[in-house]
Amino acid sequence: MAYLCLSTAWNKVEGIGVDVHIHRITNRLGWVNTKTPEATRIALQELLPRSVWQPFNPLLVGFGQSICRPVGPKCGDCLCNDICPSANIKKESGKAKSKKKQ
Ligand code: SF4
């Protein structure tokens, strides 16, 4: 949260703000394999160029609230479901298939 505060209030980018959404989504996508948000922050900072650290949190939080939700992620509606190792579209396969045919 300190990194988010620094970034938002003072436009200082010292690290990626990793909350539970960022931690969950990046682990589901297989970008990191971590147990804690702090470990995720460190892994993401090694993975991503500093130029994307600031917009990274706002971009993914909305996605985590609307699509890649903690419980019942909407994998059938997710544009990443063909590359995501955690995609669970079998339960929603009809919905996913019909969207892809359009
Ligand atoms: S496919 Fe499912 S688990 Fe993977 S990023 Fe999308 S919503 Fe999340």
PDB file of N, CA, C and O and ligand atoms in Angstrom, residues 24-25 28-29 63 67-69 72-89, ligand 1:
ATOM      1  N   ARG A  24      -3.415 -12.434  -6.667  1.00  0.00           N
ATOM      2  CA  ARG A  24      -4.225 -13.546  -7.180  1.00  0.00           C
ATOM      3  C   ARG A  24      -4.116 -13.675  -8.707  1.00  0.00           C
ATOM      4  O   ARG A  24      -3.855 -14.754  -9.233  1.00  0.00           O
ATOM      5  N   ILE A  25      -4.303 -12.582  -9.409  1.00  0.00           N
ATOM      6  CA  ILE A  25      -4.348 -12.626 -10.876  1.00  0.00           C
ATOM      7  C   ILE A  25      -3.014 -13.065 -11.461  1.00  0.00           C
ATOM      8  O   ILE A  25      -2.964 -13.921 -12.353  1.00  0.00           O
ATOM      9  N   ARG A  28      -2.571 -16.720 -10.897  1.00  0.00           N
ATOM     10  CA  ARG A  28      -3.455 -17.513 -11.764  1.00  0.00           C
ATOM     11  C   ARG A  28      -2.923 -17.551 -13.191  1.00  0.00           C
ATOM     12  O   ARG A  28      -2.996 -18.571 -13.876  1.00  0.00           O
ATOM     13  N   LEU A  29      -2.412 -16.415 -13.657  1.00  0.00           N
ATOM     14  CA  LEU A  29      -1.899 -16.356 -15.025  1.00  0.00           C
ATOM     15  C   LEU A  29      -0.543 -17.047 -15.176  1.00  0.00           C
ATOM     16  O   LEU A  29      -0.075 -17.246 -16.289  1.00  0.00           O
ATOM     17  N   PHE A  63      -9.871  -5.414 -13.331  1.00  0.00           N
ATOM     18  CA  PHE A  63     -10.006  -6.749 -13.917  1.00  0.00           C
ATOM     19  C   PHE A  63     -10.277  -7.784 -12.823  1.00  0.00           C
ATOM     20  O   PHE A  63     -11.116  -8.678 -12.985  1.00  0.00           O
ATOM     21  N   ILE A  67     -13.786  -9.477 -13.518  1.00  0.00           N
ATOM     22  CA  ILE A  67     -13.640 -10.721 -14.286  1.00  0.00           C
ATOM     23  C   ILE A  67     -12.914 -11.808 -13.480  1.00  0.00           C
ATOM     24  O   ILE A  67     -13.469 -12.861 -13.189  1.00  0.00           O
ATOM     25  N   CYS A  68     -11.682 -11.543 -13.126  1.00  0.00           N
ATOM     26  CA  CYS A  68     -10.896 -12.554 -12.404  1.00  0.00           C
ATOM     27  C   CYS A  68     -11.138 -12.391 -10.904  1.00  0.00           C
ATOM     28  O   CYS A  68     -10.237 -12.087 -10.140  1.00  0.00           O
ATOM     29  N   ARG A  69     -12.389 -12.587 -10.534  1.00  0.00           N
ATOM     30  CA  ARG A  69     -12.818 -12.377  -9.152  1.00  0.00           C
ATOM     31  C   ARG A  69     -12.247 -13.455  -8.231  1.00  0.00           C
ATOM     32  O   ARG A  69     -11.954 -14.570  -8.689  1.00  0.00           O
ATOM     33  N   GLY A  72     -15.397 -17.488  -8.043  1.00  0.00           N
ATOM     34  CA  GLY A  72     -16.196 -17.502  -9.256  1.00  0.00           C
ATOM     35  C   GLY A  72     -15.665 -16.584 -10.331  1.00  0.00           C
ATOM     36  O   GLY A  72     -16.407 -15.734 -10.852  1.00  0.00           O
ATOM     37  N   PRO A  73     -14.395 -16.735 -10.709  1.00  0.00           N
ATOM     38  CA  PRO A  73     -13.886 -15.905 -11.808  1.00  0.00           C
ATOM     39  C   PRO A  73     -14.674 -16.185 -13.093  1.00  0.00           C
ATOM     40  O   PRO A  73     -15.100 -17.313 -13.339  1.00  0.00           O
ATOM     41  N   LYS A  74     -14.880 -15.137 -13.869  1.00  0.00           N
ATOM     42  CA  LYS A  74     -15.653 -15.269 -15.101  1.00  0.00           C
ATOM     43  C   LYS A  74     -14.739 -15.660 -16.261  1.00  0.00           C
ATOM     44  O   LYS A  74     -14.535 -14.886 -17.208  1.00  0.00           O
ATOM     45  N   CYS A  75     -14.210 -16.854 -16.175  1.00  0.00           N
ATOM     46  CA  CYS A  75     -13.237 -17.303 -17.181  1.00  0.00           C
ATOM     47  C   CYS A  75     -13.860 -17.348 -18.578  1.00  0.00           C
ATOM     48  O   CYS A  75     -13.176 -17.113 -19.564  1.00  0.00           O
ATOM     49  N   GLY A  76     -15.140 -17.616 -18.658  1.00  0.00           N
ATOM     50  CA  GLY A  76     -15.797 -17.657 -19.961  1.00  0.00           C
ATOM     51  C   GLY A  76     -15.831 -16.303 -20.642  1.00  0.00           C
ATOM     52  O   GLY A  76     -15.919 -16.219 -21.866  1.00  0.00           O
ATOM     53  N   ASP A  77     -15.785 -15.248 -19.863  1.00  0.00           N
ATOM     54  CA  ASP A  77     -15.814 -13.894 -20.412  1.00  0.00           C
ATOM     55  C   ASP A  77     -14.420 -13.290 -20.538  1.00  0.00           C
ATOM     56  O   ASP A  77     -14.273 -12.168 -21.012  1.00  0.00           O
ATOM     57  N   CYS A  78     -13.416 -14.004 -20.075  1.00  0.00           N
ATOM     58  CA  CYS A  78     -12.067 -13.447 -19.994  1.00  0.00           C
ATOM     59  C   CYS A  78     -11.330 -13.590 -21.327  1.00  0.00           C
ATOM     60  O   CYS A  78     -11.288 -14.673 -21.911  1.00  0.00           O
ATOM     61  N   LEU A  79     -10.742 -12.505 -21.766  1.00  0.00           N
ATOM     62  CA  LEU A  79      -9.997 -12.517 -23.031  1.00  0.00           C
ATOM     63  C   LEU A  79      -8.689 -13.293 -22.921  1.00  0.00           C
ATOM     64  O   LEU A  79      -8.048 -13.572 -23.930  1.00  0.00           O
ATOM     65  N   CYS A  80      -8.302 -13.638 -21.695  1.00  0.00           N
ATOM     66  CA  CYS A  80      -7.058 -14.392 -21.485  1.00  0.00           C
ATOM     67  C   CYS A  80      -7.311 -15.890 -21.353  1.00  0.00           C
ATOM     68  O   CYS A  80      -6.365 -16.646 -21.105  1.00  0.00           O
ATOM     69  N   ASN A  81      -8.546 -16.337 -21.488  1.00  0.00           N
ATOM     70  CA  ASN A  81      -8.832 -17.734 -21.125  1.00  0.00           C
ATOM     71  C   ASN A  81      -8.142 -18.764 -22.010  1.00  0.00           C
ATOM     72  O   ASN A  81      -8.022 -19.922 -21.635  1.00  0.00           O
ATOM     73  N   ASP A  82      -7.666 -18.363 -23.193  1.00  0.00           N
ATOM     74  CA  ASP A  82      -6.963 -19.329 -24.043  1.00  0.00           C
ATOM     75  C   ASP A  82      -5.480 -19.449 -23.694  1.00  0.00           C
ATOM     76  O   ASP A  82      -4.810 -20.371 -24.172  1.00  0.00           O
ATOM     77  N   ILE A  83      -4.988 -18.542 -22.877  1.00  0.00           N
ATOM     78  CA  ILE A  83      -3.574 -18.619 -22.483  1.00  0.00           C
ATOM     79  C   ILE A  83      -3.386 -18.787 -20.984  1.00  0.00           C
ATOM     80  O   ILE A  83      -2.273 -18.971 -20.516  1.00  0.00           O
ATOM     81  N   CYS A  84      -4.470 -18.726 -20.232  1.00  0.00           N
ATOM     82  CA  CYS A  84      -4.364 -18.778 -18.775  1.00  0.00           C
ATOM     83  C   CYS A  84      -4.342 -20.221 -18.283  1.00  0.00           C
ATOM     84  O   CYS A  84      -5.277 -20.982 -18.550  1.00  0.00           O
ATOM     85  N   PRO A  85      -3.302 -20.606 -17.540  1.00  0.00           N
ATOM     86  CA  PRO A  85      -3.236 -21.979 -17.035  1.00  0.00           C
ATOM     87  C   PRO A  85      -4.295 -22.284 -15.976  1.00  0.00           C
ATOM     88  O   PRO A  85      -4.541 -23.442 -15.677  1.00  0.00           O
ATOM     89  N   SER A  86      -4.918 -21.264 -15.419  1.00  0.00           N
ATOM     90  CA  SER A  86      -5.939 -21.458 -14.388  1.00  0.00           C
ATOM     91  C   SER A  86      -7.347 -21.344 -14.937  1.00  0.00           C
ATOM     92  O   SER A  86      -8.315 -21.429 -14.172  1.00  0.00           O
ATOM     93  N   ALA A  87      -7.485 -21.145 -16.229  1.00  0.00           N
ATOM     94  CA  ALA A  87      -8.818 -20.950 -16.806  1.00  0.00           C
ATOM     95  C   ALA A  87      -9.702 -22.151 -16.521  1.00  0.00           C
ATOM     96  O   ALA A  87      -9.304 -23.295 -16.702  1.00  0.00           O
ATOM     97  N   ASN A  88     -10.892 -21.863 -16.067  1.00  0.00           N
ATOM     98  CA  ASN A  88     -11.863 -22.909 -15.790  1.00  0.00           C
ATOM     99  C   ASN A  88     -13.075 -22.638 -16.660  1.00  0.00           C
ATOM    100  O   ASN A  88     -14.093 -22.124 -16.200  1.00  0.00           O
ATOM    101  N   ILE A  89     -12.949 -22.962 -17.933  1.00  0.00           N
ATOM    102  CA  ILE A  89     -14.045 -22.663 -18.853  1.00  0.00           C
ATOM    103  C   ILE A  89     -14.889 -23.881 -19.164  1.00  0.00           C
ATOM    104  O   ILE A  89     -15.861 -23.773 -19.873  1.00  0.00           O
TER     105      ILE A  89
HETATM  106  S1  SF4 B   1      -9.048 -17.193 -17.455  1.00  0.00           S
HETATM  107 FE1  SF4 B   1     -10.066 -17.113 -15.458  1.00  0.00          FE
HETATM  108  S2  SF4 B   1      -8.446 -17.434 -13.937  1.00  0.00           S
HETATM  109 FE2  SF4 B   1      -7.455 -16.897 -15.881  1.00  0.00          FE
HETATM  110  S3  SF4 B   1      -7.160 -14.653 -15.803  1.00  0.00           S
HETATM  111 FE3  SF4 B   1      -9.115 -15.042 -16.842  1.00  0.00          FE
HETATM  112  S4  SF4 B   1     -10.691 -14.961 -15.233  1.00  0.00           S
HETATM  113 FE4  SF4 B   1      -8.669 -15.202 -14.228  1.00  0.00          FE
END
